[in-house]
């Protein structure tokens, strides 16, 4: 019997959690705009505020520090553009919604393991103190966990604020705003099992949130636009479920390690970030002797969804900026792979992966 398809792209987007689906169905029957004062509006407002409370409690902040928006791309743009014209440092492995947000960013180099080079950072801040340092907590390609509290302390020591993109850590590893020392945190709902197009910014007390979207007085006048009530309600439910299942998420490392053990049998495979702290669900590797498109397509035909973590243009394959920053050389016959597990990954998915991997290994490349 043919295997059902297996999804190994949770870092791109995580399947909707049943708890979020339930909330969506309830919210779909509502009519009101949360800014309306009548009873319909009040029902919509209650859904938004329920989600706000869940997210606030999960990060040990007050509800007044939680601002909903359209996702982490908007979140990162809001914070970083707010520092336009000032000196802003971010790591060389940040998401492109930070690196390419449209303002000048100075890149902090990373080690071959993908960790921010702390000594370099110290040198960069000592020459000329920045206004903001922005470093993600968990990298979306290799799952490496950055020493964000240490980075925050370096920022504070020179009077800079600290922004942390926590998209790949929220609902995956436990943390609060205070214990990562962040002045701003950006999060996206679809990475915890909510819907695409909803996110949140968390702001430290007595810190003003830059404004990106002008308009009505929504979100305490910080972000114009009628709230995405359905998306926000789903976000609250997904966050609650994810946070209740943090232990299960840690246990994904057992499944991940089974895949890595199998990959490691091949001389053609190199796995990245393995010697440093990593989130439990992510594998970043390269496979030599095969082109990225060939390998990904072959996996897809066998019902395995993966991503490359590489961008392709005009027939030439280049490494993603993340692997490049880690010193990995791009080659046409070197396929980068990102394998990311999540809340609904099963043992059967792992067996399916291993079976397909061994089949492709025999067929597509030597070693
Ligand atoms: N930051 C990181 C680390 C991400 O992985 C992503 C999404 O891939 C984003 C930001 C952007 O989030 P969104 O899809 O909500 O715009």
CSV table of C-alpha atoms and ligand atoms in Angstrom, one decimal:
chain,number,residue,atom,x,y,z
A,1,UNK,CA,0.0,0.0,0.0
A,2,UNK,CA,1.3,3.5,-0.9
A,3,UNK,CA,2.3,5.7,2.1
A,4,UNK,CA,0.2,8.8,2.7
A,5,UNK,CA,2.2,11.9,1.9
A,6,UNK,CA,4.6,13.1,4.7
A,7,UNK,CA,5.1,16.7,5.6
A,8,UNK,CA,8.5,17.8,6.7
A,9,UNK,CA,8.3,21.5,6.1
A,10,UNK,CA,7.0,22.8,9.5
A,11,UNK,CA,9.4,25.6,9.5
A,12,UNK,CA,7.8,27.0,6.4
A,13,UNK,CA,4.3,26.6,7.8
A,14,UNK,CA,2.8,24.3,10.3
A,15,UNK,CA,-0.5,22.5,9.7
A,16,UNK,CA,-3.5,24.1,11.4
A,17,UNK,CA,-4.0,22.6,14.8
A,18,UNK,CA,-7.5,21.2,15.5
A,19,UNK,CA,-7.9,23.6,18.4
A,20,UNK,CA,-7.4,26.5,16.0
A,21,UNK,CA,-9.7,25.1,13.4
A,22,UNK,CA,-12.5,24.9,16.1
A,23,UNK,CA,-12.0,28.6,17.0
A,24,UNK,CA,-12.1,29.5,13.3
A,25,UNK,CA,-15.4,27.8,12.8
A,26,UNK,CA,-16.9,29.6,15.8
A,27,UNK,CA,-15.5,33.0,14.7
A,28,UNK,CA,-16.7,32.5,11.1
A,29,UNK,CA,-20.3,32.8,12.3
A,30,UNK,CA,-19.6,36.2,13.9
A,31,UNK,CA,-20.5,39.4,12.2
A,32,UNK,CA,-19.0,42.2,14.3
A,33,UNK,CA,-16.1,44.5,13.9
A,34,UNK,CA,-14.1,44.5,17.2
A,35,UNK,CA,-14.1,48.3,17.2
A,36,UNK,CA,-17.9,48.5,17.2
A,37,UNK,CA,-19.6,49.1,20.5
A,38,UNK,CA,-22.8,47.1,19.9
A,39,UNK,CA,-23.2,43.5,21.0
A,40,UNK,CA,-21.9,42.0,17.7
A,41,UNK,CA,-18.7,44.1,18.0
A,42,UNK,CA,-18.3,43.1,21.6
A,43,UNK,CA,-18.4,39.4,20.7
A,44,UNK,CA,-15.6,40.0,18.1
A,45,UNK,CA,-13.7,42.1,20.6
A,46,UNK,CA,-13.9,39.3,23.2
A,47,UNK,CA,-12.3,36.8,20.7
A,48,UNK,CA,-9.4,39.2,20.1
A,49,UNK,CA,-8.9,39.9,23.8
A,50,UNK,CA,-9.0,36.2,24.7
A,51,UNK,CA,-6.2,35.5,22.3
A,52,UNK,CA,-4.3,38.6,23.6
A,53,UNK,CA,-4.5,37.3,27.1
A,54,UNK,CA,-3.3,33.8,26.2
A,55,UNK,CA,-0.2,35.3,24.3
A,56,UNK,CA,0.5,37.8,27.1
A,57,UNK,CA,0.4,35.2,29.8
A,58,UNK,CA,2.6,32.8,27.7
A,59,UNK,CA,5.4,35.4,27.6
A,60,UNK,CA,4.8,36.8,31.1
A,61,UNK,CA,3.8,40.3,29.8
A,62,UNK,CA,0.7,42.4,30.3
A,63,UNK,CA,-2.0,42.5,27.6
A,64,UNK,CA,-1.0,46.1,26.9
A,65,UNK,CA,2.3,44.9,25.6
A,66,UNK,CA,0.8,42.7,22.9
A,67,UNK,CA,0.1,44.2,19.4
A,68,UNK,CA,-1.5,42.1,16.7
A,69,UNK,CA,-0.5,42.5,13.0
A,70,UNK,CA,-0.3,40.5,9.7
A,71,UNK,CA,2.7,38.3,10.6
A,72,UNK,CA,6.4,38.4,11.3
A,73,UNK,CA,7.4,40.1,8.0
A,74,UNK,CA,5.3,43.1,9.1
A,75,UNK,CA,6.5,42.7,12.6
A,76,UNK,CA,10.2,42.8,11.6
A,77,UNK,CA,9.6,45.6,9.2
A,78,UNK,CA,7.8,47.6,11.8
A,79,UNK,CA,10.6,47.4,14.4
A,80,UNK,CA,13.5,47.8,12.0
A,81,UNK,CA,12.1,50.5,9.8
A,82,UNK,CA,11.4,52.4,13.0
A,83,UNK,CA,15.2,52.7,13.4
A,84,UNK,CA,15.8,54.0,9.9
A,85,UNK,CA,18.7,56.4,9.8
A,86,UNK,CA,20.2,54.9,13.0
A,87,UNK,CA,22.8,52.3,13.4
A,88,UNK,CA,21.2,48.8,13.4
A,89,UNK,CA,23.0,45.5,13.7
A,90,UNK,CA,21.5,42.2,12.8
A,91,UNK,CA,23.0,38.7,12.4
A,92,UNK,CA,24.0,37.5,9.0
A,93,UNK,CA,21.5,34.6,9.3
A,94,UNK,CA,18.4,36.6,10.1
A,95,UNK,CA,15.2,36.1,8.0
A,96,UNK,CA,15.1,38.2,4.8
A,97,UNK,CA,12.2,40.1,6.3
A,98,UNK,CA,14.8,41.6,8.6
A,99,UNK,CA,18.0,41.7,6.4
A,100,UNK,CA,16.1,43.1,3.4
A,101,UNK,CA,13.6,45.3,5.3
A,102,UNK,CA,14.6,48.3,3.3
A,103,UNK,CA,16.9,50.1,5.8
A,104,UNK,CA,20.7,49.8,6.1
A,105,UNK,CA,21.6,46.9,8.3
A,106,UNK,CA,25.1,46.0,9.4
A,107,UNK,CA,25.5,42.2,9.5
A,108,UNK,CA,27.1,40.4,12.5
A,109,UNK,CA,29.1,37.4,11.3
A,110,UNK,CA,28.3,33.9,12.5
A,111,UNK,CA,30.5,30.9,13.3
A,112,UNK,CA,30.6,27.8,11.0
A,113,UNK,CA,28.0,26.4,13.5
A,114,UNK,CA,25.7,29.3,12.8
A,115,UNK,CA,26.1,31.0,16.1
A,116,UNK,CA,26.5,34.8,16.3
A,117,UNK,CA,30.2,35.5,16.7
A,118,UNK,CA,30.1,37.2,20.1
A,119,UNK,CA,33.6,38.5,20.0
A,120,UNK,CA,32.9,40.2,16.6
A,121,UNK,CA,29.7,41.6,18.0
A,122,UNK,CA,31.5,43.1,21.0
A,123,UNK,CA,34.0,44.7,18.6
A,124,UNK,CA,31.3,46.1,16.5
A,125,UNK,CA,29.4,47.7,19.4
A,126,UNK,CA,32.6,49.1,21.1
A,127,UNK,CA,33.6,51.1,18.0
A,128,UNK,CA,30.3,52.8,17.6
A,129,UNK,CA,27.3,51.9,19.7
A,130,UNK,CA,24.2,51.0,17.7
A,131,UNK,CA,20.6,52.0,18.4
A,132,UNK,CA,19.3,48.5,17.9
A,133,UNK,CA,20.6,44.9,17.7
A,134,UNK,CA,18.3,42.4,16.1
A,135,UNK,CA,19.0,38.6,16.5
A,136,UNK,CA,16.6,35.7,16.1
A,137,UNK,CA,16.2,33.2,18.8
A,138,UNK,CA,16.0,30.1,16.6
A,139,UNK,CA,17.2,30.0,13.0
A,140,UNK,CA,14.5,28.9,10.5
A,141,UNK,CA,16.9,26.9,8.3
A,142,UNK,CA,19.2,25.1,10.8
A,143,UNK,CA,17.3,25.4,14.1
A,144,UNK,CA,20.4,26.8,15.9
A,145,UNK,CA,19.5,28.6,19.2
A,146,UNK,CA,21.3,31.9,19.6
A,147,UNK,CA,22.5,33.1,23.0
A,148,UNK,CA,19.9,35.9,22.9
A,149,UNK,CA,20.2,36.8,26.6
A,150,UNK,CA,23.9,37.3,26.2
A,151,UNK,CA,23.4,39.4,23.1
A,152,UNK,CA,20.7,41.4,24.9
A,153,UNK,CA,23.2,42.2,27.7
A,154,UNK,CA,25.7,43.4,25.1
A,155,UNK,CA,23.1,45.6,23.6
A,156,UNK,CA,22.1,47.0,27.0
A,157,UNK,CA,25.8,47.6,27.9
A,158,UNK,CA,26.0,50.2,25.1
A,159,UNK,CA,22.5,51.6,25.5
A,160,UNK,CA,21.0,49.8,22.5
A,161,UNK,CA,17.6,48.2,22.4
A,162,UNK,CA,17.3,44.5,21.5
A,163,UNK,CA,14.8,42.9,19.0
A,164,UNK,CA,14.3,39.2,18.9
A,165,UNK,CA,12.6,37.4,16.0
A,166,UNK,CA,11.1,34.5,17.9
A,167,UNK,CA,9.1,33.0,15.0
A,168,UNK,CA,10.8,29.6,15.2
A,169,UNK,CA,11.0,29.4,19.0
A,170,UNK,CA,7.6,30.5,20.2
A,171,UNK,CA,5.6,27.3,21.1
A,172,UNK,CA,8.7,25.3,20.5
A,173,UNK,CA,11.0,26.1,23.4
A,174,UNK,CA,10.0,27.8,26.7
A,175,UNK,CA,10.9,31.5,27.2
A,176,UNK,CA,9.5,34.8,28.5
A,177,UNK,CA,10.2,38.3,27.4
A,178,UNK,CA,12.2,39.0,30.4
A,179,UNK,CA,14.4,35.9,30.3
A,180,UNK,CA,15.5,36.7,26.8
A,181,UNK,CA,16.0,40.4,27.6
A,182,UNK,CA,14.1,41.6,24.6
A,183,UNK,CA,12.6,45.0,24.1
A,184,UNK,CA,10.7,43.8,21.0
A,185,UNK,CA,9.7,40.3,20.0
A,186,UNK,CA,8.1,39.3,16.7
A,187,UNK,CA,6.0,36.1,16.3
A,188,UNK,CA,4.0,34.6,13.5
A,189,UNK,CA,0.8,32.5,14.0
A,190,UNK,CA,1.3,30.0,11.2
A,191,UNK,CA,4.5,28.6,12.8
A,192,UNK,CA,2.6,27.4,15.8
A,193,UNK,CA,-0.4,25.9,14.1
A,194,UNK,CA,-2.6,29.0,13.5
A,195,UNK,CA,-3.2,30.6,10.1
A,196,UNK,CA,-1.0,32.5,7.8
A,197,UNK,CA,-1.3,36.3,7.8
A,198,UNK,CA,-1.5,36.9,11.6
A,199,UNK,CA,1.3,37.8,14.0
A,200,UNK,CA,2.2,39.7,17.0
A,201,UNK,CA,4.7,42.2,18.4
A,202,UNK,CA,5.6,42.2,22.1
A,203,UNK,CA,7.0,45.4,23.5
A,204,UNK,CA,8.9,45.9,26.8
A,205,UNK,CA,7.3,48.2,29.4
A,206,UNK,CA,7.9,51.9,28.8
A,207,UNK,CA,9.2,51.2,25.3
A,208,UNK,CA,7.4,52.8,22.3
A,209,UNK,CA,6.5,50.7,19.4
A,210,UNK,CA,7.4,52.2,16.0
A,211,UNK,CA,4.4,52.6,13.7
A,212,UNK,CA,4.3,51.1,10.2
A,213,UNK,CA,0.6,51.0,9.3
A,214,UNK,CA,-1.3,54.2,9.7
A,215,UNK,CA,-5.1,54.3,9.8
A,216,UNK,CA,-7.8,53.8,12.4
A,217,UNK,CA,-7.0,53.7,16.1
A,218,UNK,CA,-6.7,49.9,16.3
A,219,UNK,CA,-4.2,48.2,18.6
A,220,UNK,CA,-4.0,51.2,20.9
A,221,UNK,CA,-3.3,53.4,17.9
A,222,UNK,CA,-0.1,51.5,17.1
A,223,UNK,CA,-1.3,49.6,14.1
A,224,UNK,CA,-4.1,50.7,11.9
A,225,UNK,CA,-6.5,48.2,10.2
A,226,UNK,CA,-9.5,46.1,11.4
A,227,UNK,CA,-8.1,43.2,13.3
A,228,UNK,CA,-8.1,39.8,11.6
A,229,UNK,CA,-10.5,38.4,14.2
A,230,UNK,CA,-10.6,34.9,12.7
A,231,UNK,CA,-6.8,34.7,12.5
A,232,UNK,CA,-6.3,36.2,15.9
A,233,UNK,CA,-8.8,33.7,17.5
A,234,UNK,CA,-7.0,30.8,15.8
A,235,UNK,CA,-3.6,32.2,16.9
A,236,UNK,CA,-4.8,32.2,20.6
A,237,UNK,CA,-6.0,28.6,20.3
A,238,UNK,CA,-2.9,27.4,18.5
A,239,UNK,CA,-0.6,29.1,21.0
A,240,UNK,CA,-2.5,27.6,23.9
A,241,UNK,CA,-2.2,24.1,22.4
A,242,UNK,CA,1.4,24.5,21.4
A,243,UNK,CA,2.4,25.8,24.9
A,244,UNK,CA,0.6,22.9,26.6
A,245,UNK,CA,2.5,20.5,24.4
A,246,UNK,CA,6.0,21.9,24.7
A,247,UNK,CA,7.2,18.6,26.2
A,248,UNK,CA,6.0,16.7,23.1
A,249,UNK,CA,7.8,19.2,20.9
A,250,UNK,CA,11.1,18.5,22.8
A,251,UNK,CA,10.6,14.8,22.1
A,252,UNK,CA,10.6,15.4,18.4
A,253,UNK,CA,14.4,15.2,18.7
A,254,UNK,CA,14.1,11.4,19.1
A,255,UNK,CA,12.4,11.3,15.6
A,256,UNK,CA,14.8,13.9,14.2
A,257,UNK,CA,17.8,11.9,15.5
A,258,UNK,CA,16.6,8.8,13.7
A,259,UNK,CA,16.6,10.6,10.4
A,260,UNK,CA,20.0,12.1,11.1
A,261,UNK,CA,21.4,8.7,12.0
A,262,UNK,CA,20.3,7.4,8.6
A,263,UNK,CA,21.6,10.5,6.8
A,264,UNK,CA,24.9,10.2,8.5
A,265,UNK,CA,25.5,6.8,7.0
A,266,UNK,CA,26.2,8.6,3.7
A,267,UNK,CA,29.6,10.2,3.0
A,268,UNK,CA,27.8,12.7,0.8
A,269,UNK,CA,25.8,14.3,3.6
A,270,UNK,CA,26.9,17.1,5.9
A,271,UNK,CA,24.7,18.1,8.7
A,272,UNK,CA,24.9,21.7,10.1
A,273,UNK,CA,24.6,23.1,13.6
A,274,UNK,CA,24.7,19.6,15.2
A,275,UNK,CA,27.3,20.5,17.8
A,276,UNK,CA,25.5,23.5,19.3
A,277,UNK,CA,22.1,24.0,20.9
A,278,UNK,CA,19.4,23.4,18.4
A,279,UNK,CA,15.6,23.3,18.4
A,280,UNK,CA,14.3,19.7,18.5
A,281,UNK,CA,12.6,19.6,15.1
A,282,UNK,CA,15.0,20.9,12.4
A,283,UNK,CA,17.7,19.3,10.3
A,284,UNK,CA,19.9,21.4,7.9
A,285,UNK,CA,22.2,19.4,5.6
A,286,UNK,CA,23.7,19.3,2.2
A,287,UNK,CA,23.9,16.3,-0.1
A,288,UNK,CA,26.8,16.2,-2.5
A,289,UNK,CA,26.6,14.6,-6.0
A,290,UNK,CA,23.0,15.7,-6.8
A,291,UNK,CA,21.4,18.9,-7.8
A,292,UNK,CA,18.9,20.5,-5.4
A,293,UNK,CA,15.9,20.5,-7.8
A,294,UNK,CA,16.5,16.8,-8.7
A,295,UNK,CA,16.6,15.7,-5.1
A,296,UNK,CA,13.6,17.8,-4.0
A,297,UNK,CA,11.5,16.7,-6.9
A,298,UNK,CA,12.4,13.1,-6.4
A,299,UNK,CA,11.3,13.4,-2.7
A,300,UNK,CA,8.1,15.1,-3.8
A,301,UNK,CA,7.2,12.4,-6.3
A,302,UNK,CA,7.6,9.9,-3.4
A,303,UNK,CA,5.3,12.0,-1.2
A,304,UNK,CA,7.9,13.7,1.0
A,305,UNK,CA,7.6,17.5,1.3
A,306,UNK,CA,10.9,19.1,2.1
A,307,UNK,CA,12.5,22.4,1.3
A,308,UNK,CA,15.9,23.4,0.1
A,309,UNK,CA,16.8,26.4,2.0
A,310,UNK,CA,18.4,27.6,-1.2
A,311,UNK,CA,17.3,30.0,-3.9
A,312,UNK,CA,17.7,29.1,-7.6
A,313,UNK,CA,18.0,31.6,-10.3
A,314,UNK,CA,18.6,31.1,-14.1
A,315,UNK,CA,19.6,27.5,-13.7
A,316,UNK,CA,22.3,28.2,-11.2
A,317,UNK,CA,21.9,26.9,-7.7
A,318,UNK,CA,23.3,29.0,-4.9
A,319,UNK,CA,23.3,28.4,-1.2
A,320,UNK,CA,20.9,30.3,1.0
A,321,UNK,CA,22.4,33.4,2.7
A,322,UNK,CA,22.3,31.3,6.0
A,323,UNK,CA,24.5,28.5,4.8
A,324,UNK,CA,26.7,31.0,2.9
A,325,UNK,CA,27.2,33.0,6.2
A,326,UNK,CA,28.2,29.7,7.8
A,327,UNK,CA,30.9,29.2,5.2
A,328,UNK,CA,29.2,26.5,3.1
A,329,UNK,CA,30.3,26.6,-0.5
A,330,UNK,CA,27.5,26.5,-3.1
A,331,UNK,CA,27.8,24.1,-6.0
A,332,UNK,CA,25.5,22.9,-8.7
A,333,UNK,CA,25.8,19.4,-7.5
A,334,UNK,CA,25.4,20.1,-3.8
A,335,UNK,CA,21.8,19.9,-2.7
A,336,UNK,CA,20.9,21.8,0.5
A,337,UNK,CA,18.0,20.2,2.4
A,338,UNK,CA,15.9,21.4,5.3
A,339,UNK,CA,13.9,18.8,7.1
A,340,UNK,CA,11.5,20.2,9.7
A,341,UNK,CA,9.2,18.1,11.9
A,342,UNK,CA,6.2,19.3,13.9
A,343,UNK,CA,3.2,18.6,16.1
A,344,UNK,CA,1.6,16.0,13.8
A,345,UNK,CA,4.8,14.2,12.7
A,346,UNK,CA,4.5,10.5,13.3
A,347,UNK,CA,6.8,7.4,13.5
A,348,UNK,CA,5.3,6.4,10.2
A,349,UNK,CA,6.5,9.6,8.6
A,350,UNK,CA,10.0,8.9,9.8
A,351,UNK,CA,9.9,5.3,8.4
A,352,UNK,CA,8.5,6.7,5.1
A,353,UNK,CA,11.4,9.3,5.0
A,354,UNK,CA,14.0,6.6,5.6
A,355,UNK,CA,12.6,4.3,3.0
A,356,UNK,CA,12.5,7.0,0.4
A,357,UNK,CA,15.9,8.3,1.3
A,358,UNK,CA,17.6,4.9,0.9
A,359,UNK,CA,15.8,4.4,-2.4
A,360,UNK,CA,17.0,7.8,-3.7
A,361,UNK,CA,20.5,7.4,-2.3
A,362,UNK,CA,20.9,4.2,-4.4
A,363,UNK,CA,19.4,5.9,-7.5
A,364,UNK,CA,20.6,9.5,-7.5
A,365,UNK,CA,24.0,9.8,-6.1
A,366,UNK,CA,27.0,7.7,-4.9
A,367,UNK,CA,28.1,7.6,-1.3
B,1,LIG,N1,11.1,35.3,10.7
B,1,LIG,C1,11.4,33.9,10.6
B,1,LIG,C2,12.5,33.4,11.4
B,1,LIG,C3,10.6,33.1,9.8
B,1,LIG,O1,10.9,31.8,9.7
B,1,LIG,C4,9.5,33.7,9.0
B,1,LIG,C5,8.7,32.9,8.1
B,1,LIG,O2,9.2,32.0,7.4
B,1,LIG,C6,9.3,35.1,9.2
B,1,LIG,C7,10.1,35.8,10.0
B,1,LIG,C8,8.2,35.7,8.4
B,1,LIG,O3,7.0,35.4,9.0
B,1,LIG,P1,5.6,35.6,8.2
B,1,LIG,O4,5.4,34.4,7.3
B,1,LIG,O5,4.6,35.6,9.3
B,1,LIG,O6,5.6,36.9,7.5
